[in-house]
mmCIF file of C-alpha atoms in Angstrom:
data_model
loop_
_atom_site.group_PDB
_atom_site.id
_atom_site.type_symbol
_atom_site.label_atom_id
_atom_site.label_comp_id
_atom_site.label_asym_id
_atom_site.label_seq_id
_atom_site.Cartn_x
_atom_site.Cartn_y
_atom_site.Cartn_z
ATOM 1 C CA UNK A 744 140.392 95.826 150.162
ATOM 2 C CA UNK A 745 139.976 93.090 147.555
ATOM 3 C CA UNK A 746 137.790 94.218 144.599
ATOM 4 C CA UNK A 747 134.573 92.309 144.101
ATOM 5 C CA UNK A 748 134.716 89.657 141.391
ATOM 6 C CA UNK A 749 131.981 89.708 138.731
ATOM 7 C CA UNK A 750 131.441 86.027 139.616
ATOM 8 C CA UNK A 751 130.317 86.876 143.164
ATOM 9 C CA UNK A 752 126.817 88.181 144.012
ATOM 10 C CA UNK A 753 128.283 91.556 145.011
ATOM 11 C CA UNK A 754 130.321 91.711 141.815
ATOM 12 C CA UNK A 755 127.305 90.875 139.665
ATOM 13 C CA UNK A 756 125.244 93.578 141.336
ATOM 14 C CA UNK A 757 128.097 96.025 140.802
ATOM 15 C CA UNK A 758 128.248 95.240 137.097
ATOM 16 C CA UNK A 759 124.475 95.733 136.765
ATOM 17 C CA UNK A 760 124.670 98.993 138.724
ATOM 18 C CA UNK A 761 127.416 100.340 136.430
ATOM 19 C CA UNK A 762 125.472 99.291 133.352
ATOM 20 C CA UNK A 763 122.333 101.043 134.608
ATOM 21 C CA UNK A 764 124.317 104.222 135.346
ATOM 22 C CA UNK A 765 125.841 104.196 131.855
ATOM 23 C CA UNK A 766 122.395 103.569 130.398
ATOM 24 C CA UNK A 767 121.000 106.629 132.160
ATOM 25 C CA UNK A 768 123.900 108.888 131.246
ATOM 26 C CA UNK A 769 124.332 107.977 127.596
ATOM 27 C CA UNK A 770 122.321 109.944 125.051
ATOM 28 C CA UNK A 771 120.287 108.062 122.462
ATOM 29 C CA UNK A 772 120.367 109.983 119.170
ATOM 30 C CA UNK A 773 117.524 107.873 117.776
ATOM 31 C CA UNK A 774 115.415 107.763 120.937
ATOM 32 C CA UNK A 775 115.119 105.101 123.603
ATOM 33 C CA UNK A 776 113.442 101.738 123.030
ATOM 34 C CA UNK A 777 109.713 101.540 123.642
ATOM 35 C CA UNK A 778 107.601 98.713 125.036
ATOM 36 C CA UNK A 779 106.890 95.826 122.667
ATOM 37 C CA UNK A 780 103.833 93.611 122.691
ATOM 38 C CA UNK A 781 104.685 89.917 123.156
ATOM 39 C CA UNK A 782 105.331 88.186 119.845
ATOM 40 C CA UNK A 783 103.473 84.967 119.074
ATOM 41 C CA UNK A 784 104.919 84.706 115.585
ATOM 42 C CA UNK A 785 105.921 81.287 114.342
ATOM 43 C CA UNK A 786 109.717 81.139 114.201
ATOM 44 C CA UNK A 787 109.843 77.798 112.403
ATOM 45 C CA UNK A 788 112.366 75.003 112.455
ATOM 46 C CA UNK A 789 116.091 75.756 112.290
ATOM 47 C CA UNK A 790 117.041 76.965 108.821
ATOM 48 C CA UNK A 791 119.111 74.624 106.684
ATOM 49 C CA UNK A 792 120.841 77.069 104.352
ATOM 50 C CA UNK A 793 122.361 74.180 102.361
ATOM 51 C CA UNK A 794 118.896 73.083 101.214
ATOM 52 C CA UNK A 795 118.561 74.215 97.587
ATOM 53 C CA UNK A 796 115.552 72.069 96.675
ATOM 54 C CA UNK A 797 113.168 75.024 96.499
ATOM 55 C CA UNK A 798 115.635 76.941 94.382
ATOM 56 C CA UNK A 799 116.559 74.386 91.768
ATOM 57 C CA UNK A 800 114.750 71.060 91.745
ATOM 58 C CA UNK A 801 111.210 72.224 91.044
ATOM 59 C CA UNK A 802 112.169 74.721 88.362
ATOM 60 C CA UNK A 803 110.203 77.606 89.862
ATOM 61 C CA UNK A 804 113.179 79.904 90.372
ATOM 62 C CA UNK A 805 115.913 81.032 88.007
ATOM 63 C CA UNK A 806 119.147 82.783 88.866
ATOM 64 C CA UNK A 807 120.302 85.466 86.435
ATOM 65 C CA UNK A 808 123.944 86.530 86.429
ATOM 66 C CA UNK A 809 125.530 89.415 84.581
ATOM 67 C CA UNK A 810 127.298 88.348 81.401
ATOM 68 C CA UNK A 811 130.428 90.390 80.757
ATOM 69 C CA UNK A 812 130.902 91.130 77.071
ATOM 70 C CA UNK A 813 134.585 91.860 77.600
ATOM 71 C CA UNK A 814 136.732 90.036 80.127
ATOM 72 C CA UNK A 815 137.929 92.342 82.889
ATOM 73 C CA UNK A 816 135.263 94.998 82.361
ATOM 74 C CA UNK A 817 133.610 96.288 85.575
ATOM 75 C CA UNK A 818 130.366 94.729 86.681
ATOM 76 C CA UNK A 819 127.202 96.833 86.712
ATOM 77 C CA UNK A 820 124.873 94.437 88.521
ATOM 78 C CA UNK A 821 126.112 95.312 92.017
ATOM 79 C CA UNK A 822 123.649 95.159 94.912
ATOM 80 C CA UNK A 823 120.418 95.175 92.852
ATOM 81 C CA UNK A 824 117.417 95.996 95.027
ATOM 82 C CA UNK A 825 114.246 95.999 92.913
ATOM 83 C CA UNK A 826 113.217 94.584 89.548
ATOM 84 C CA UNK A 827 111.266 97.064 87.392
ATOM 85 C CA UNK A 828 109.584 96.642 83.995
ATOM 86 C CA UNK A 829 108.608 99.375 81.560
ATOM 87 C CA UNK A 830 105.531 99.203 79.291
ATOM 88 C CA UNK A 831 107.489 97.375 76.596
ATOM 89 C CA UNK A 832 108.516 94.620 79.003
ATOM 90 C CA UNK A 833 112.183 95.604 79.311
ATOM 91 C CA UNK A 834 113.641 94.664 82.691
ATOM 92 C CA UNK A 835 115.585 97.175 84.806
ATOM 93 C CA UNK A 836 117.023 97.338 88.287
ATOM 94 C CA UNK A 837 118.502 99.932 90.643
ATOM 95 C CA UNK A 838 121.937 99.170 92.123
ATOM 96 C CA UNK A 839 123.862 100.120 95.230
ATOM 97 C CA UNK A 840 126.140 102.208 92.996
ATOM 98 C CA UNK A 841 123.117 104.436 92.244
ATOM 99 C CA UNK A 842 122.821 103.204 88.681
ATOM 100 C CA UNK A 843 119.765 102.376 86.617
ATOM 101 C CA UNK A 844 120.630 99.395 84.430
ATOM 102 C CA UNK A 845 118.691 97.295 81.942
ATOM 103 C CA UNK A 846 118.777 93.488 81.938
ATOM 104 C CA UNK A 847 118.290 92.048 78.447
ATOM 105 C CA UNK A 848 119.244 89.148 76.166
ATOM 106 C CA UNK A 849 118.719 86.491 78.826
ATOM 107 C CA UNK A 850 120.294 83.162 77.863
ATOM 108 C CA UNK A 851 120.648 79.767 79.494
ATOM 109 C CA UNK A 852 124.195 79.352 80.747
ATOM 110 C CA UNK A 853 124.470 75.644 80.027
ATOM 111 C CA UNK A 854 122.300 72.869 78.644
ATOM 112 C CA UNK A 855 122.660 70.891 81.863
ATOM 113 C CA UNK A 856 121.135 73.462 84.230
ATOM 114 C CA UNK A 857 118.074 75.448 83.159
ATOM 115 C CA UNK A 858 117.954 77.316 86.486
ATOM 116 C CA UNK A 859 121.097 79.361 85.778
ATOM 117 C CA UNK A 860 120.956 82.074 83.130
ATOM 118 C CA UNK A 861 123.081 85.019 82.069
ATOM 119 C CA UNK A 862 122.027 88.437 80.779
ATOM 120 C CA UNK A 863 123.456 91.532 79.162
ATOM 121 C CA UNK A 864 123.489 94.409 81.647
ATOM 122 C CA UNK A 865 123.598 97.930 80.219
ATOM 123 C CA UNK A 866 123.973 101.266 81.991
ATOM 124 C CA UNK A 867 120.893 103.402 81.337
ATOM 125 C CA UNK A 868 121.470 106.303 83.725
ATOM 126 C CA UNK A 869 123.725 107.386 86.558
ATOM 127 C CA UNK A 870 121.360 108.621 89.279
ATOM 128 C CA UNK A 871 123.978 110.602 91.200
ATOM 129 C CA UNK A 872 124.816 110.487 94.896
ATOM 130 C CA UNK A 873 122.326 108.430 96.850
ATOM 131 C CA UNK A 874 120.942 104.936 97.360
ATOM 132 C CA UNK A 875 117.878 104.127 95.224
ATOM 133 C CA UNK A 876 115.679 101.249 96.325
ATOM 134 C CA UNK A 877 112.179 100.790 94.866
ATOM 135 C CA UNK A 878 110.839 102.241 91.624
ATOM 136 C CA UNK A 879 108.049 102.134 89.042
ATOM 137 C CA UNK A 880 107.541 103.508 85.528
ATOM 138 C CA UNK A 881 104.522 105.659 84.764
ATOM 139 C CA UNK A 882 102.674 105.765 81.436
ATOM 140 C CA UNK A 883 105.066 108.466 80.128
ATOM 141 C CA UNK A 884 108.162 106.271 80.573
ATOM 142 C CA UNK A 885 109.198 108.302 83.610
ATOM 143 C CA UNK A 886 110.700 106.251 86.429
ATOM 144 C CA UNK A 887 109.685 107.306 89.934
ATOM 145 C CA UNK A 888 112.127 105.897 92.451
ATOM 146 C CA UNK A 889 112.636 106.018 96.210
ATOM 147 C CA UNK A 890 116.119 107.178 97.170
ATOM 148 C CA UNK A 891 116.972 106.752 100.850
ATOM 149 C CA UNK A 892 119.241 109.790 100.823
ATOM 150 C CA UNK A 893 117.227 112.168 98.625
ATOM 151 C CA UNK A 894 113.560 111.184 98.879
ATOM 152 C CA UNK A 895 111.113 110.598 96.012
ATOM 153 C CA UNK A 896 112.831 111.156 92.654
ATOM 154 C CA UNK A 897 111.992 110.899 88.961
ATOM 155 C CA UNK A 898 113.876 110.392 85.705
ATOM 156 C CA UNK A 899 112.147 110.481 82.307
ATOM 157 C CA UNK A 900 114.083 108.307 79.871
ATOM 158 C CA UNK A 901 112.576 109.912 76.755
ATOM 159 C CA UNK A 902 113.584 113.451 77.713
ATOM 160 C CA UNK A 903 115.878 115.234 75.255
ATOM 161 C CA UNK A 904 118.750 115.963 74.942
ATOM 162 C CA UNK A 905 119.269 113.533 77.823
ATOM 163 C CA UNK A 906 117.401 112.310 80.907
ATOM 164 C CA UNK A 907 117.981 114.166 84.177
ATOM 165 C CA UNK A 908 117.197 113.189 87.757
ATOM 166 C CA UNK A 909 114.490 115.343 89.357
ATOM 167 C CA UNK A 910 113.899 115.579 93.092
ATOM 168 C CA UNK A 911 110.119 115.291 93.408
ATOM 169 C CA UNK A 912 109.751 115.440 97.190
ATOM 170 C CA UNK A 913 112.089 115.459 100.172
ATOM 171 C CA UNK A 914 109.494 116.531 102.740
ATOM 172 C CA UNK A 915 105.732 116.825 103.188
ATOM 173 C CA UNK A 916 103.399 119.125 105.073
ATOM 174 C CA UNK A 917 101.416 117.940 108.086
ATOM 175 C CA UNK A 918 97.868 119.020 108.926
ATOM 176 C CA UNK A 919 99.121 121.542 111.481
ATOM 177 C CA UNK A 920 101.129 123.309 108.779
ATOM 178 C CA UNK A 921 104.547 122.077 109.900
ATOM 179 C CA UNK A 922 106.882 120.128 107.610
ATOM 180 C CA UNK A 923 108.293 116.638 108.054
ATOM 181 C CA UNK A 924 111.344 115.286 106.235
ATOM 182 C CA UNK A 925 111.182 112.111 104.168
ATOM 183 C CA UNK A 926 113.964 110.314 105.994
ATOM 184 C CA UNK A 927 114.108 106.866 104.389
ATOM 185 C CA UNK A 928 112.183 106.608 101.099
ATOM 186 C CA UNK A 929 111.922 102.900 100.435
ATOM 187 C CA UNK A 930 109.431 101.556 97.896
ATOM 188 C CA UNK A 931 107.145 102.962 95.188
ATOM 189 C CA UNK A 932 104.058 101.994 93.216
ATOM 190 C CA UNK A 933 101.857 103.990 90.835
ATOM 191 C CA UNK A 934 98.072 103.938 90.698
ATOM 192 C CA UNK A 935 96.869 102.814 87.243
ATOM 193 C CA UNK A 936 93.724 104.932 87.451
ATOM 194 C CA UNK A 937 94.945 108.289 88.813
ATOM 195 C CA UNK A 938 98.688 108.158 88.215
ATOM 196 C CA UNK A 939 99.255 108.940 91.894
ATOM 197 C CA UNK A 940 102.572 107.761 93.302
ATOM 198 C CA UNK A 941 102.369 105.793 96.552
ATOM 199 C CA UNK A 942 105.591 105.359 98.497
ATOM 200 C CA UNK A 943 106.881 104.396 101.928
ATOM 201 C CA UNK A 944 109.043 106.355 104.355
ATOM 202 C CA UNK A 945 110.380 103.393 106.310
ATOM 203 C CA UNK A 946 111.792 105.026 109.452
ATOM 204 C CA UNK A 947 112.745 108.349 110.990
ATOM 205 C CA UNK A 948 116.334 107.103 111.442
ATOM 206 C CA UNK A 949 118.647 108.521 108.784
ATOM 207 C CA UNK A 950 121.042 106.457 106.697
ATOM 208 C CA UNK A 951 124.773 107.102 106.859
ATOM 209 C CA UNK A 952 127.939 105.607 105.429
ATOM 210 C CA UNK A 953 129.745 102.611 106.831
ATOM 211 C CA UNK A 954 133.206 104.090 107.324
ATOM 212 C CA UNK A 955 134.861 100.697 106.879
ATOM 213 C CA UNK A 956 133.366 100.011 103.446
ATOM 214 C CA UNK A 957 132.561 103.545 102.300
ATOM 215 C CA UNK A 958 129.086 102.362 101.217
ATOM 216 C CA UNK A 959 125.718 103.738 102.227
ATOM 217 C CA UNK A 960 124.493 101.417 104.969
ATOM 218 C CA UNK A 961 120.790 100.790 104.348
ATOM 219 C CA UNK A 962 120.628 97.967 106.908
ATOM 220 C CA UNK A 963 121.760 99.790 110.045
ATOM 221 C CA UNK A 964 118.738 102.171 110.291
ATOM 222 C CA UNK A 965 116.391 99.214 109.863
ATOM 223 C CA UNK A 966 118.144 97.310 112.652
ATOM 224 C CA UNK A 967 117.892 100.311 114.969
ATOM 225 C CA UNK A 968 114.205 100.705 114.131
ATOM 226 C CA UNK A 969 113.532 97.053 114.893
ATOM 227 C CA UNK A 970 115.471 97.107 118.165
ATOM 228 C CA UNK A 971 113.942 100.417 119.266
ATOM 229 C CA UNK A 972 110.433 99.168 118.547
ATOM 230 C CA UNK A 973 108.968 102.559 117.647
ATOM 231 C CA UNK A 974 106.606 102.439 114.679
ATOM 232 C CA UNK A 975 107.865 105.496 112.805
ATOM 233 C CA UNK A 976 107.127 104.180 109.285
ATOM 234 C CA UNK A 977 104.774 106.133 107.012
ATOM 235 C CA UNK A 978 102.800 105.638 103.820
ATOM 236 C CA UNK A 979 102.745 108.692 101.538
ATOM 237 C CA UNK A 980 101.098 109.728 98.269
ATOM 238 C CA UNK A 981 102.373 112.145 95.615
ATOM 239 C CA UNK A 982 99.859 113.724 93.232
ATOM 240 C CA UNK A 983 101.572 114.764 89.978
ATOM 241 C CA UNK A 984 98.640 116.990 88.969
ATOM 242 C CA UNK A 985 99.126 119.261 92.006
ATOM 243 C CA UNK A 986 102.694 118.483 93.103
ATOM 244 C CA UNK A 987 101.421 117.771 96.628
ATOM 245 C CA UNK A 988 102.474 114.984 98.988
ATOM 246 C CA UNK A 989 100.009 113.819 101.617
ATOM 247 C CA UNK A 990 100.359 111.456 104.544
ATOM 248 C CA UNK A 991 98.127 108.389 104.249
ATOM 249 C CA UNK A 992 99.197 106.351 107.278
ATOM 250 C CA UNK A 993 101.671 106.783 110.129
ATOM 251 C CA UNK A 994 102.577 104.870 113.270
ATOM 252 C CA UNK A 995 101.293 101.667 111.696
ATOM 253 C CA UNK A 996 104.491 99.882 110.670
ATOM 254 C CA UNK A 997 107.721 98.861 112.339
ATOM 255 C CA UNK A 998 109.858 99.750 109.308
ATOM 256 C CA UNK A 999 107.356 100.431 106.503
ATOM 257 C CA UNK A 1000 108.763 98.681 103.465
ATOM 258 C CA UNK A 1001 107.105 97.360 100.296
ATOM 259 C CA UNK A 1002 104.188 99.180 98.625
ATOM 260 C CA UNK A 1003 101.733 97.887 96.008
ATOM 261 C CA UNK A 1004 98.465 99.086 94.458
ATOM 262 C CA UNK A 1005 95.748 96.820 93.037
ATOM 263 C CA UNK A 1006 94.577 96.915 89.411
ATOM 264 C CA UNK A 1007 91.565 99.114 90.184
ATOM 265 C CA UNK A 1008 93.482 101.375 92.590
ATOM 266 C CA UNK A 1009 90.883 100.619 95.217
ATOM 267 C CA UNK A 1010 93.521 99.919 97.863
ATOM 268 C CA UNK A 1011 97.229 100.073 98.543
ATOM 269 C CA UNK A 1012 99.030 97.427 100.603
ATOM 270 C CA UNK A 1013 102.329 97.815 102.413
ATOM 271 C CA UNK A 1014 104.531 95.663 104.619
ATOM 272 C CA UNK A 1015 105.797 96.056 108.166
ATOM 273 C CA UNK A 1016 109.213 94.406 108.112
ATOM 274 C CA UNK A 1017 109.777 93.539 111.758
ATOM 275 C CA UNK A 1018 106.177 92.728 112.642
ATOM 276 C CA UNK A 1019 105.850 90.370 109.687
ATOM 277 C CA UNK A 1020 102.497 91.739 108.613
ATOM 278 C CA UNK A 1021 100.774 93.206 105.549
ATOM 279 C CA UNK A 1022 98.399 96.151 105.867
ATOM 280 C CA UNK A 1023 95.764 97.497 103.492
ATOM 281 C CA UNK A 1024 94.675 101.113 103.143
ATOM 282 C CA UNK A 1025 91.331 101.510 101.368
ATOM 283 C CA UNK A 1026 91.334 104.222 98.689
ATOM 284 C CA UNK A 1027 87.711 103.810 97.569
ATOM 285 C CA UNK A 1028 84.476 102.114 98.631
ATOM 286 C CA UNK A 1029 82.678 101.866 101.955
ATOM 287 C CA UNK A 1030 85.949 101.530 103.868
ATOM 288 C CA UNK A 1031 87.649 104.479 102.130
ATOM 289 C CA UNK A 1032 90.286 106.023 104.383
ATOM 290 C CA UNK A 1033 90.459 103.003 106.693
ATOM 291 C CA UNK A 1034 93.575 100.975 107.464
ATOM 292 C CA UNK A 1035 93.462 97.302 108.352
ATOM 293 C CA UNK A 1036 95.901 94.465 108.935
ATOM 294 C CA UNK A 1037 95.142 91.680 106.464
ATOM 295 C CA UNK A 1038 97.977 89.198 107.097
ATOM 296 C CA UNK A 1039 100.190 88.482 110.082
ATOM 297 C CA UNK A 1040 102.571 85.876 111.476
ATOM 298 C CA UNK A 1041 104.808 85.486 108.436
ATOM 299 C CA UNK A 1042 107.771 83.210 109.295
ATOM 300 C CA UNK A 1043 110.253 85.859 108.164
ATOM 301 C CA UNK A 1044 110.976 89.558 107.928
ATOM 302 C CA UNK A 1045 109.140 91.236 105.066
ATOM 303 C CA UNK A 1046 110.610 93.374 102.310
ATOM 304 C CA UNK A 1047 109.026 94.322 98.992
ATOM 305 C CA UNK A 1048 105.510 93.524 97.804
ATOM 306 C CA UNK A 1049 104.025 93.613 94.313
ATOM 307 C CA UNK A 1050 100.543 92.838 93.016
ATOM 308 C CA UNK A 1051 99.747 91.445 89.577
ATOM 309 C CA UNK A 1052 97.125 93.386 87.613
ATOM 310 C CA UNK A 1053 96.272 90.181 85.707
ATOM 311 C CA UNK A 1054 95.969 87.500 88.390
ATOM 312 C CA UNK A 1055 95.204 89.778 91.385
ATOM 313 C CA UNK A 1056 97.857 87.831 93.315
ATOM 314 C CA UNK A 1057 100.400 89.686 95.431
ATOM 315 C CA UNK A 1058 103.956 88.513 96.043
ATOM 316 C CA UNK A 1059 105.819 89.325 99.249
ATOM 317 C CA UNK A 1060 109.601 89.007 99.564
ATOM 318 C CA UNK A 1061 111.022 87.538 102.789
ATOM 319 C CA UNK A 1062 114.810 88.045 102.800
ATOM 320 C CA UNK A 1063 115.431 86.444 106.211
ATOM 321 C CA UNK A 1064 113.666 84.123 108.668
ATOM 322 C CA UNK A 1065 112.312 85.104 112.066
ATOM 323 C CA UNK A 1066 114.621 82.914 114.161
ATOM 324 C CA UNK A 1067 114.030 81.633 117.724
ATOM 325 C CA UNK A 1068 116.818 83.922 119.014
ATOM 326 C CA UNK A 1069 115.112 87.005 117.564
ATOM 327 C CA UNK A 1070 111.770 85.861 118.923
ATOM 328 C CA UNK A 1071 113.354 85.550 122.374
ATOM 329 C CA UNK A 1072 114.744 89.093 122.071
ATOM 330 C CA UNK A 1073 111.299 90.521 121.295
ATOM 331 C CA UNK A 1074 109.698 88.538 124.141
ATOM 332 C CA UNK A 1075 111.959 89.541 127.043
ATOM 333 C CA UNK A 1076 109.921 90.276 130.155
ATOM 334 C CA UNK A 1077 109.322 92.346 132.219
ATOM 335 C CA UNK A 1078 109.067 95.327 129.808
ATOM 336 C CA UNK A 1079 111.661 97.331 131.753
ATOM 337 C CA UNK A 1080 114.246 94.577 131.246
ATOM 338 C CA UNK A 1081 113.339 94.386 127.547
ATOM 339 C CA UNK A 1082 113.885 98.122 127.122
ATOM 340 C CA UNK A 1083 117.191 97.917 128.970
ATOM 341 C CA UNK A 1084 118.547 95.017 126.881
ATOM 342 C CA UNK A 1085 117.473 96.645 123.629
ATOM 343 C CA UNK A 1086 118.969 99.983 124.651
ATOM 344 C CA UNK A 1087 122.329 98.253 125.148
ATOM 345 C CA UNK A 1088 121.990 96.723 121.677
ATOM 346 C CA UNK A 1089 121.322 100.180 120.233
ATOM 347 C CA UNK A 1090 124.592 101.415 121.746
ATOM 348 C CA UNK A 1091 126.688 98.643 120.202
ATOM 349 C CA UNK A 1092 129.055 99.507 117.360
ATOM 350 C CA UNK A 1093 127.548 99.012 113.915
ATOM 351 C CA UNK A 1094 129.464 95.801 113.274
ATOM 352 C CA UNK A 1095 128.196 94.149 116.479
ATOM 353 C CA UNK A 1096 124.478 94.717 115.960
ATOM 354 C CA UNK A 1097 122.456 91.521 115.381
ATOM 355 C CA UNK A 1098 122.401 90.216 111.814
ATOM 356 C CA UNK A 1099 119.527 88.462 110.096
ATOM 357 C CA UNK A 1100 120.213 85.089 108.524
ATOM 358 C CA UNK A 1101 120.348 85.479 104.702
ATOM 359 C CA UNK A 1102 117.897 82.764 103.734
ATOM 360 C CA UNK A 1103 114.780 84.121 102.083
ATOM 361 C CA UNK A 1104 111.791 83.275 100.002
ATOM 362 C CA UNK A 1105 108.657 84.644 98.362
ATOM 363 C CA UNK A 1106 105.104 84.279 99.679
ATOM 364 C CA UNK A 1107 102.035 84.415 97.411
ATOM 365 C CA UNK A 1108 99.104 86.354 98.850
ATOM 366 C CA UNK A 1109 95.631 85.577 97.486
#
């Protein structure tokens, strides 16, 4: 008997049948994909990554590179995630090497190009094994930071004889008395009125190492969350006066990412990366305890968010556009076919999962 070719109707049906059987037999360590609502988000025109007009010509953005004091010395500014300022105005960032570094003595690199600057980068503290992302200083010069591997952490730079990293919270208690792990601590902000620490737990999918690079892979869990479609992101609050962590919002974000509090600590906003929306949780007033979506249909995936206490403006980072191909993936119909396609994507090796296009921007929210 001649085997059926995949190019024949019988062969095509056979391939589909085998794929369905594999789909049913394979276990999904992170759960199976769930139904997605159709996406009407604007995907925009094709991205021209060679267009640098927004970056350079209007003078609104400056690139800062690390300036090596000695040729051949190792670089410290490797994979910076978040920019943080202390009360004195000193700039810091957290790196993929789990280092807290300061960025000072910023100078223009050349007289011909004011958009390119260099800075002295100094090691402030080694934060140990982990992958820190967002952070904020409190009024006591203690840095609270979200570490994907460890949870919510703190380091007080004025502590003698030397600063030490403290694990503040790696889990929290639910109303029924059970405990839930903080799986992917992502971003942090601190209320100016109460000193409470608000932070996001982006997904229930744990981070692991990329065996090819040896680095902690912070992107892979986010990709799985987006493909799976399950809103497992949470917004949490830590109260230093009691040491308690409480759950503010859950099931509201498809990868809960950036967190920001307003100047009066009347609300906290946070981003849903894959839905391209910003949500507000009311801390005081007539709507206290209520959660609402305030902005939707961003043209890109959302990352961090920060709100100015002076201008009341908020700034949202968009590291990648929402492309037509991704929009098509999220709009596959019927729902059963969508779940099937996305389940196959979840089973792909890490290196074959879809990548976002690295072309970002910043949106100002009034």
